[in-house]
mmCIF file of C-alpha atoms in Angstrom:
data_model
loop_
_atom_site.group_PDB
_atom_site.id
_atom_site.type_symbol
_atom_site.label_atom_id
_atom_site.label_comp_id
_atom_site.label_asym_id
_atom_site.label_seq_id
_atom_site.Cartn_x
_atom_site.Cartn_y
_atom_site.Cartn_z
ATOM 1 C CA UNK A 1 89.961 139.318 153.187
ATOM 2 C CA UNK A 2 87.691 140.429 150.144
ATOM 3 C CA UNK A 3 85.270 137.484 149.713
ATOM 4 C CA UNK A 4 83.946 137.074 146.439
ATOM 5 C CA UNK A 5 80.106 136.287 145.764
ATOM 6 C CA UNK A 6 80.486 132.428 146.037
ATOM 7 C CA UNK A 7 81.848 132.963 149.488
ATOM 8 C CA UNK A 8 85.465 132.065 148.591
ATOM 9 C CA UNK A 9 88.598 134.369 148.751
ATOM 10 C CA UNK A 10 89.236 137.083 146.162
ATOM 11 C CA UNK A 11 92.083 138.589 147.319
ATOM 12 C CA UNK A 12 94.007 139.228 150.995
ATOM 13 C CA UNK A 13 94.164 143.294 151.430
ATOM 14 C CA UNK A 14 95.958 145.535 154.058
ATOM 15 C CA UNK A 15 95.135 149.216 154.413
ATOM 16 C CA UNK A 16 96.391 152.018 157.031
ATOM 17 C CA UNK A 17 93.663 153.003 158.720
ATOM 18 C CA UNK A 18 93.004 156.263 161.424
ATOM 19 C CA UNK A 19 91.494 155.974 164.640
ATOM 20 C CA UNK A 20 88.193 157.717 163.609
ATOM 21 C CA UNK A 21 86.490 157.591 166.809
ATOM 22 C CA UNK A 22 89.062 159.723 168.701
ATOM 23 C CA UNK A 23 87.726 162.747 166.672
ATOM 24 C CA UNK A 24 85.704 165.717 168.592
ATOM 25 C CA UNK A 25 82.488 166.892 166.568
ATOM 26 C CA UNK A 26 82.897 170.303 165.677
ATOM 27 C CA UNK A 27 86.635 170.472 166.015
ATOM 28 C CA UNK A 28 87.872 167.712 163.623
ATOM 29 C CA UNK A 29 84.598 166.705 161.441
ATOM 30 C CA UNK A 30 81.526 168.664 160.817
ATOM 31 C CA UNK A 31 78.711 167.612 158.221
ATOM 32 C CA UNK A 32 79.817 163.591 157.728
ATOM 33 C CA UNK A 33 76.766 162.785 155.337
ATOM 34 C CA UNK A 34 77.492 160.774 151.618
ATOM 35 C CA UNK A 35 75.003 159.554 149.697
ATOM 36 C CA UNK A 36 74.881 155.958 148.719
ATOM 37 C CA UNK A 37 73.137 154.406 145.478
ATOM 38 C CA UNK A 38 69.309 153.280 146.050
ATOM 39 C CA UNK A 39 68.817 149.673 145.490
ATOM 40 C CA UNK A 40 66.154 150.617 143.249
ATOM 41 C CA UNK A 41 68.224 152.515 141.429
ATOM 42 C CA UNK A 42 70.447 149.626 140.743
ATOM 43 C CA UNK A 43 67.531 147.426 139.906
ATOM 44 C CA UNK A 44 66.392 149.968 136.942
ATOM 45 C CA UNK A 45 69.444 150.004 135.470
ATOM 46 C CA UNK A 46 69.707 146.565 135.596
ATOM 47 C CA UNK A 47 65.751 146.103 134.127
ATOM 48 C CA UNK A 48 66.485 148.994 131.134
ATOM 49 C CA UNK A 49 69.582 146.617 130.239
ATOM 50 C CA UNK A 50 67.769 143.792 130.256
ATOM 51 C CA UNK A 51 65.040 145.208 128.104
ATOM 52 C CA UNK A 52 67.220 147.109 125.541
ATOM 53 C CA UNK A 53 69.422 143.991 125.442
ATOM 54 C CA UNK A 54 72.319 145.939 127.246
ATOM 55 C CA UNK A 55 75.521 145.221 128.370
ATOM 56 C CA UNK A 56 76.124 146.321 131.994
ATOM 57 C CA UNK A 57 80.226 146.668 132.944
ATOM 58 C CA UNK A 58 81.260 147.976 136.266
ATOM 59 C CA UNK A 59 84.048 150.145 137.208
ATOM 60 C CA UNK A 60 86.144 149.941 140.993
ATOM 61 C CA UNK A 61 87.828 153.275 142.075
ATOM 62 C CA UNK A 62 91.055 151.899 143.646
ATOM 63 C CA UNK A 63 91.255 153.263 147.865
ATOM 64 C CA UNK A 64 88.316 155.592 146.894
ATOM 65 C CA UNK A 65 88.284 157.673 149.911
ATOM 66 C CA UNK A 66 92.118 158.812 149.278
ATOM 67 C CA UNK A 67 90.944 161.143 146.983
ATOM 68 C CA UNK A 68 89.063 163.353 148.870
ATOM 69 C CA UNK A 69 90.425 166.319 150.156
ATOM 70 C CA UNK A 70 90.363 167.784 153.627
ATOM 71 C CA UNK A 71 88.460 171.057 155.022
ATOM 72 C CA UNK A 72 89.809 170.488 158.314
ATOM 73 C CA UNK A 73 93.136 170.227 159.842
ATOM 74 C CA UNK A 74 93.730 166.795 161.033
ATOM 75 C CA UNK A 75 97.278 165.439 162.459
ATOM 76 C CA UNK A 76 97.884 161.515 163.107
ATOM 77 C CA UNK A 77 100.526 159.551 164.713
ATOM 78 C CA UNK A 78 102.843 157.724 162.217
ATOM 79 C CA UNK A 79 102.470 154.016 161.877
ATOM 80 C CA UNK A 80 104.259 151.639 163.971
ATOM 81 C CA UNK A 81 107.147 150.422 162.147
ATOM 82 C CA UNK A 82 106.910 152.749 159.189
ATOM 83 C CA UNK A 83 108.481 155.814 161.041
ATOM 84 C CA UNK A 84 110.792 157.906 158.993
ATOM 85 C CA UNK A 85 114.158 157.237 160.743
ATOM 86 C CA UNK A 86 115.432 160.017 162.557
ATOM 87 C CA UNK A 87 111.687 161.540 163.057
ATOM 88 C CA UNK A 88 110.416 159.111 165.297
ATOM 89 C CA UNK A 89 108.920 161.756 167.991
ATOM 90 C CA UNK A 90 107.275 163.809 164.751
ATOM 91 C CA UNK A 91 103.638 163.956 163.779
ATOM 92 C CA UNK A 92 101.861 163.592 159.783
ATOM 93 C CA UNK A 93 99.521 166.232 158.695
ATOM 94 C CA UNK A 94 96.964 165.261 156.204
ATOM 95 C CA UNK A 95 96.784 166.415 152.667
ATOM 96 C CA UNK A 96 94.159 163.500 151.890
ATOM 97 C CA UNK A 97 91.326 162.010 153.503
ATOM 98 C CA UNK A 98 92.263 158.644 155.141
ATOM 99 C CA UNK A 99 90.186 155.342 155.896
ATOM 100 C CA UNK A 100 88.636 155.516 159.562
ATOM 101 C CA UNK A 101 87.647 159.330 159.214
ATOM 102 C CA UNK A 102 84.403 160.226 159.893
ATOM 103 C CA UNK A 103 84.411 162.424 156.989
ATOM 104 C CA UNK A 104 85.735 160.422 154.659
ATOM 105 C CA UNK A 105 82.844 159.038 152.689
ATOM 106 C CA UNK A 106 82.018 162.520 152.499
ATOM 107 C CA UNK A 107 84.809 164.010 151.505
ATOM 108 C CA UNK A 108 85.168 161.496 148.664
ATOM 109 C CA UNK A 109 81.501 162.046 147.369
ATOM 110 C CA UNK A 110 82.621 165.947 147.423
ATOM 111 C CA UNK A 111 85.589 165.036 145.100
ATOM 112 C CA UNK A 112 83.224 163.124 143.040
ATOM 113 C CA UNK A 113 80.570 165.134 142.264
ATOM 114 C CA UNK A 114 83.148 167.980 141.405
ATOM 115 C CA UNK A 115 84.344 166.048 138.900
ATOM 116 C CA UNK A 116 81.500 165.008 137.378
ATOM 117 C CA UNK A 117 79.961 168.649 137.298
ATOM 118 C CA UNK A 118 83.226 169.866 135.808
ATOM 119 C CA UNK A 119 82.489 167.041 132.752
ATOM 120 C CA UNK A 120 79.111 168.682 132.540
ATOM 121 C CA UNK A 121 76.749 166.684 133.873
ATOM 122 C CA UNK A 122 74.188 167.468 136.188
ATOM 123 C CA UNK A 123 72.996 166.304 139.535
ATOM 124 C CA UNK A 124 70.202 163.491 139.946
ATOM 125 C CA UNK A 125 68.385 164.819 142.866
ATOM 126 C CA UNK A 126 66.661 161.489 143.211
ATOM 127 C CA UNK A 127 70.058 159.509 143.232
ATOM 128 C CA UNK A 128 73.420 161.580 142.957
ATOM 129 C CA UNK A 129 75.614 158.447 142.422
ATOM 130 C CA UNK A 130 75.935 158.395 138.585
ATOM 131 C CA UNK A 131 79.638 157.780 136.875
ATOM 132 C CA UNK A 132 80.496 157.869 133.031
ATOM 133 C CA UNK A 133 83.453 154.925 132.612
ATOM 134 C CA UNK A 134 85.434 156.505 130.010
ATOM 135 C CA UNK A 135 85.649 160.534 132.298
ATOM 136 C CA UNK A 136 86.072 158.766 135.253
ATOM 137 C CA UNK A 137 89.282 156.683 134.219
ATOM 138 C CA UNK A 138 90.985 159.643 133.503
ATOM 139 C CA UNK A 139 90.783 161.374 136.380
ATOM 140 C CA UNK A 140 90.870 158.240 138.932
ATOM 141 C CA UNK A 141 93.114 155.250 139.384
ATOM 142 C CA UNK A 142 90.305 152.431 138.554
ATOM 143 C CA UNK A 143 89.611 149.120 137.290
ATOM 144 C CA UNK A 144 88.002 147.995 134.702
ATOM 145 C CA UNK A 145 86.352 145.526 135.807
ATOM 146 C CA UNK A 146 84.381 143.700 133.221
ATOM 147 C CA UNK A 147 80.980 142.384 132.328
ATOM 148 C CA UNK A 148 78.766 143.204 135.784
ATOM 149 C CA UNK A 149 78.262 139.891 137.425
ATOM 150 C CA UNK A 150 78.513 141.033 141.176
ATOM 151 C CA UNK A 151 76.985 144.263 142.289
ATOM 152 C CA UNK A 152 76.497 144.641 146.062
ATOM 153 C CA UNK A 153 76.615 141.126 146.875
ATOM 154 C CA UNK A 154 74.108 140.051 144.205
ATOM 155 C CA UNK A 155 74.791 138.072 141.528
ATOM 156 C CA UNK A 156 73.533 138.641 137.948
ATOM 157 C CA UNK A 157 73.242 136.485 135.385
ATOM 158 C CA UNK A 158 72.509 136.574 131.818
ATOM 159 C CA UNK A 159 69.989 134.616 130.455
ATOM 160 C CA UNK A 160 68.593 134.022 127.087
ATOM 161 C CA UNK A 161 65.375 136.079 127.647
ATOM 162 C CA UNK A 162 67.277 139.355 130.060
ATOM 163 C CA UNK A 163 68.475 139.503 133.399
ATOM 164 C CA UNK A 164 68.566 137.519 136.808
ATOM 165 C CA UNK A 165 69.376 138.952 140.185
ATOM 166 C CA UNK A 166 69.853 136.825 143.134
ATOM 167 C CA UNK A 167 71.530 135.834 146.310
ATOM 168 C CA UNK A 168 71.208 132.474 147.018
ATOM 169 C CA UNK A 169 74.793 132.193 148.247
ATOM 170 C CA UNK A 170 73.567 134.963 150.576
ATOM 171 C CA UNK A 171 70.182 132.339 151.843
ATOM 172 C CA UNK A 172 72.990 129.605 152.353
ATOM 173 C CA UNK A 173 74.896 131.677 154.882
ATOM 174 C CA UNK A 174 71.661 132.467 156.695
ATOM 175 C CA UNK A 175 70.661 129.045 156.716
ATOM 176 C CA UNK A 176 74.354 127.606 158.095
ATOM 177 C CA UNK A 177 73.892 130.140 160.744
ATOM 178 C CA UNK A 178 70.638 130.314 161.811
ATOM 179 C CA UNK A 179 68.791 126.742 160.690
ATOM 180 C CA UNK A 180 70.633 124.240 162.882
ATOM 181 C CA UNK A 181 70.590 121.862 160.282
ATOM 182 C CA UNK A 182 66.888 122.039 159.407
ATOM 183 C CA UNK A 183 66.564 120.486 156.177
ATOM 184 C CA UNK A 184 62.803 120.028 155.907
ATOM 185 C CA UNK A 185 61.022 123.172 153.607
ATOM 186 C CA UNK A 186 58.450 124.883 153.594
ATOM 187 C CA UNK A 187 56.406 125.955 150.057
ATOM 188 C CA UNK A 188 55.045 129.016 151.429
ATOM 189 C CA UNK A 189 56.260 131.771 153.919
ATOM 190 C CA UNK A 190 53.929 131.999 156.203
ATOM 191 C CA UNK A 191 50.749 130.405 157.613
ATOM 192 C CA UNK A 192 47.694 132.320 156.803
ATOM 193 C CA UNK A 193 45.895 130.750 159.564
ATOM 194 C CA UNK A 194 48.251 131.512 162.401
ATOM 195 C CA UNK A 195 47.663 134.571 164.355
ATOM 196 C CA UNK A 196 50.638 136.358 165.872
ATOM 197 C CA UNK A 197 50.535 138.555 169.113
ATOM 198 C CA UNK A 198 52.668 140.269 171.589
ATOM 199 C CA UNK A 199 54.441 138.095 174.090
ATOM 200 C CA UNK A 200 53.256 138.754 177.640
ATOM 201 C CA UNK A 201 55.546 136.001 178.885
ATOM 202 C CA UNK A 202 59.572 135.228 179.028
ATOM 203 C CA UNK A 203 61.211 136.299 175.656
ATOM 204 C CA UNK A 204 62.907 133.936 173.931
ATOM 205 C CA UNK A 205 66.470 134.328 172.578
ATOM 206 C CA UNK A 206 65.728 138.124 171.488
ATOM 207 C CA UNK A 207 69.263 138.512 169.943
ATOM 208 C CA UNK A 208 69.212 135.960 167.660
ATOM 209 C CA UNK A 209 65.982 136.444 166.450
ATOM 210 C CA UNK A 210 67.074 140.148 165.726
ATOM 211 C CA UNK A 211 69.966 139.001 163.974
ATOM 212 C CA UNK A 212 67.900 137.035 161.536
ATOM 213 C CA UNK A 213 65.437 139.710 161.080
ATOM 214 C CA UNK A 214 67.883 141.612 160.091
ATOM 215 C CA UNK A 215 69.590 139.373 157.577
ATOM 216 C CA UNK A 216 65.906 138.624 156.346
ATOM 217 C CA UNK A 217 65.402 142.361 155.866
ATOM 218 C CA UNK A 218 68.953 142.353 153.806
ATOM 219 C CA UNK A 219 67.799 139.595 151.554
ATOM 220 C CA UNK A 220 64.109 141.403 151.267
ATOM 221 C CA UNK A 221 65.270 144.604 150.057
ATOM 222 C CA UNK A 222 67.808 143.227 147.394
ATOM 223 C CA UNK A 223 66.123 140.483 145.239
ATOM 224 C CA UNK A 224 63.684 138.918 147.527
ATOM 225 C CA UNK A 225 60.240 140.777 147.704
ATOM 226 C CA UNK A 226 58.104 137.619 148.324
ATOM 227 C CA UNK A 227 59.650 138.103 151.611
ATOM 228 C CA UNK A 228 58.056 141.361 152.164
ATOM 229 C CA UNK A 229 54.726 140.807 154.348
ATOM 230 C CA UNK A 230 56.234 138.294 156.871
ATOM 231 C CA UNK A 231 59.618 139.745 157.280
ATOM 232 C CA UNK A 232 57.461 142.901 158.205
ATOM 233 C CA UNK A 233 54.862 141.153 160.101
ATOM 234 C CA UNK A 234 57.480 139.096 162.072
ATOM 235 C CA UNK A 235 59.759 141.892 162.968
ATOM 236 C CA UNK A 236 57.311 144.082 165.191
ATOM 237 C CA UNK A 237 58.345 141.240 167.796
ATOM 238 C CA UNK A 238 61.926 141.890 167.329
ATOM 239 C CA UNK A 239 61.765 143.565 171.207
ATOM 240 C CA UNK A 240 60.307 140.370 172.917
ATOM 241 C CA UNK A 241 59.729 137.542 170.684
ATOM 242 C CA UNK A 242 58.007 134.472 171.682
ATOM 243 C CA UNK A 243 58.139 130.366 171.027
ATOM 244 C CA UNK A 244 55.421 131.527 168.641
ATOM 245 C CA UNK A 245 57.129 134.157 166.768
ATOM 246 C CA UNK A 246 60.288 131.473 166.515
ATOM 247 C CA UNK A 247 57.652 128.655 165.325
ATOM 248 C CA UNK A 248 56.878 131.327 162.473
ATOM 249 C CA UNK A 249 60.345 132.367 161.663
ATOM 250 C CA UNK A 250 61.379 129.030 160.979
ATOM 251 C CA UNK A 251 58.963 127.908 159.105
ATOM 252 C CA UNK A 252 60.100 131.143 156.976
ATOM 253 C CA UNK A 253 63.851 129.352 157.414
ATOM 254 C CA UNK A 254 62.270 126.517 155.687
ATOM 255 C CA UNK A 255 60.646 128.308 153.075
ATOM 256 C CA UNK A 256 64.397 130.356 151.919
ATOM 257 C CA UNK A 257 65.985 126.455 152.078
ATOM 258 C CA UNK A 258 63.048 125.602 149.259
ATOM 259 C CA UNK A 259 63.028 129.081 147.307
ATOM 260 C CA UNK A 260 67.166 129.664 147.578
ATOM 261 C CA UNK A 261 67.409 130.250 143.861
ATOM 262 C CA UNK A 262 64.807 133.045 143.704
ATOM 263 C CA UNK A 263 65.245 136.111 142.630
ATOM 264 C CA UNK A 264 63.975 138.993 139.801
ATOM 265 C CA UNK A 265 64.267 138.499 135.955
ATOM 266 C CA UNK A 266 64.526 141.384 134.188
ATOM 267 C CA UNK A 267 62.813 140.620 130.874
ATOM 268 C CA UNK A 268 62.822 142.060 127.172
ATOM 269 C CA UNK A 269 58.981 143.286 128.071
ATOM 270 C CA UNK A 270 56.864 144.876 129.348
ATOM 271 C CA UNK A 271 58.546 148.020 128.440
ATOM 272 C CA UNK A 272 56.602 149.822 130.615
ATOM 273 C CA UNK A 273 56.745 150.423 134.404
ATOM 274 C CA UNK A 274 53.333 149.251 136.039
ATOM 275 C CA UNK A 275 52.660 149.976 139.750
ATOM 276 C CA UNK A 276 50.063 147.825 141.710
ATOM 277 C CA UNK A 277 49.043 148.550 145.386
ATOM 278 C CA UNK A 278 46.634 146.795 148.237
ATOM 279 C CA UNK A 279 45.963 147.144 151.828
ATOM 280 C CA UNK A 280 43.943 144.481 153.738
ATOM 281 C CA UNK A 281 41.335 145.644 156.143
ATOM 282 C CA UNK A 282 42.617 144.858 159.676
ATOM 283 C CA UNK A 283 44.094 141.437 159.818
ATOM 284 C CA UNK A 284 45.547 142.001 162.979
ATOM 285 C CA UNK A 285 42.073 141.721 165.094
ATOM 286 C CA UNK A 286 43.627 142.338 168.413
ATOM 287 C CA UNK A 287 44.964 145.541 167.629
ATOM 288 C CA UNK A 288 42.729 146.615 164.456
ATOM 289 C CA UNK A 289 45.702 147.037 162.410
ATOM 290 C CA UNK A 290 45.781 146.769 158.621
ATOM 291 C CA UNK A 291 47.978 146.062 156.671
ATOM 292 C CA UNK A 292 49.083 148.061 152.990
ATOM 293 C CA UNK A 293 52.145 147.339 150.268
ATOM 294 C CA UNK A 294 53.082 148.416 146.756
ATOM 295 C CA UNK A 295 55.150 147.233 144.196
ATOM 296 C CA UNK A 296 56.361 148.660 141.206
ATOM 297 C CA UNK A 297 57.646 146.597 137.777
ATOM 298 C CA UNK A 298 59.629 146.812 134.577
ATOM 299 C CA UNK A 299 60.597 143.949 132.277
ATOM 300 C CA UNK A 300 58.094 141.759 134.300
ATOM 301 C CA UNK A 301 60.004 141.951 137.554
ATOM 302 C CA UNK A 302 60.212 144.277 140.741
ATOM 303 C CA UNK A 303 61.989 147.524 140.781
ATOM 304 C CA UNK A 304 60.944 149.361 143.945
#
């Protein structure tokens, strides 16, 4: 099922896909690394819109990965049920990368880039995962698919003064799953005042505390950098948390329940990116650790 950002159903999908992890390093797959877009690469796009008064579309390239093309020589069964009849007992050889290859992602950013360098444009060695709408279309199968209002999971809306990222559908899944219920809240993240240390005792329910750390860290990185300091702070426990750490983590539950609709607005100014960094001289007194972040802003909001 492809979910949309709400949470409901988009669309039911079906796809033919290879059994990947039956493939021998160095024999059937070499090199498997693709780059993926930065988040803070999607962020200043987003904040240059916002401040030129842009619109943003977005483009999907329909079953991506089938158009890369193979170095290697790979052979796979043929599907139960969609035999050709009378070949039953044959094999398929690949032209075309398949989903479930380790080299597919790739192959496919191999294909890309070969097509954008043959439309002459050159490589962004900070972020290789550019795409012109109009050259693309004509040498891929895509959508158009609008307006951006969905990228990644977040949602972005257009407001009178620029542009708002958020997830909050994203903090009510965490919440369902992790808050039992909890509806008190909580108006900051974390209590100054409470001192965290490592658990000498019993740990308690390590897994699920992991889980949320990582959903936490999800949220952080996307739209949520007020999250920043105690996500990090509570997740050097993540090995052998205590009832402590939990007491602290869900007071941070409480907190996303009050702050769901946060996010970043991307506003028409200040046209200028500003960059602001601290460090705290160690707050952790059992372990004389400090503690140092940065942030760095355009159009009034956080882009790395």
């Amino acid at each position: 099922m492809k979910m949309k950002a709400d949470g409901s159903i988009d669309k039911y999908k079906a796809r033919l896909v290879i059994e990947g992890f039956r493939q021998k390093e160095g024999v059937y797959y070499f090199d498997t690394y693709s780059p993926v877009t930065r988040i803070t690469t999607i962020r200043l796009v987003l904040a240059i819109a916002a401040l030129r008064n842009l619109e943003v579309h977005q483009m999907d390239v329909k079953t991506a990965f089938l158009n890369g093309d193979l170095e290697e020589e790979i052979y796979m069964e043929q599907p139960k049920g969609f035999s050709a009849p009378g070949q039953e007992g044959k094999m398929c050889k690949l032209v075309k990368s398949l989903y479930g290859l380790k080299q597919a992602p790739k192959q496919w950013h191999h294909k890309f880039d070969q097509v954008m360098l043959n439309n002459g444009f050159k490589i962004n060695e900070c972020d290789k995962c550019v795409y012109v709408k109009n050259t693309m279309r004509a040498r891929f199968d895509m959508k158009d698919m609008g307006l951006a209002d969905v990228i990644l999971g977040i949602k972005i809306n257009r407001t009178q003064h620029g542009l708002m990222l958020s997830k909050s559908h994203y903090v009510d899944k965490i919440l369902e799953n992790f808050n039992e219920g909890d509806t008190s809240v909580a108006q900051t993240p974390v209590d100054t005042t409470q001192h965290l240390s490592k658990n000498r005792g019993e740990r308690v329910v390590q897994l699920e505390y992991s889980r949320i750390i990582g959903s936490l860290m999800y949220l952080m990185t996307c739209t949520r950098p007020d999250l920043a300091y105690v996500v990090s702070r509570l997740s050097r426990y993540t090995s052998n948390p205590s009832s402590e750490h939990w007491k602290s983590m869900t007071r941070l539950l409480r907190y996303l329940g009050y702050t769901r609709n946060y996010g970043l607005h991307y506003g028409r100014d200040p046209a200028v990116i500003e960059g602001y960094n601290d460090a705290n001289w160690i707050s952790d007194m059992k372990d004389s650790k400090s503690t140092s972040g940065y942030v760095f802003t355009l159009g009034g909001a956080a882009i790395a």
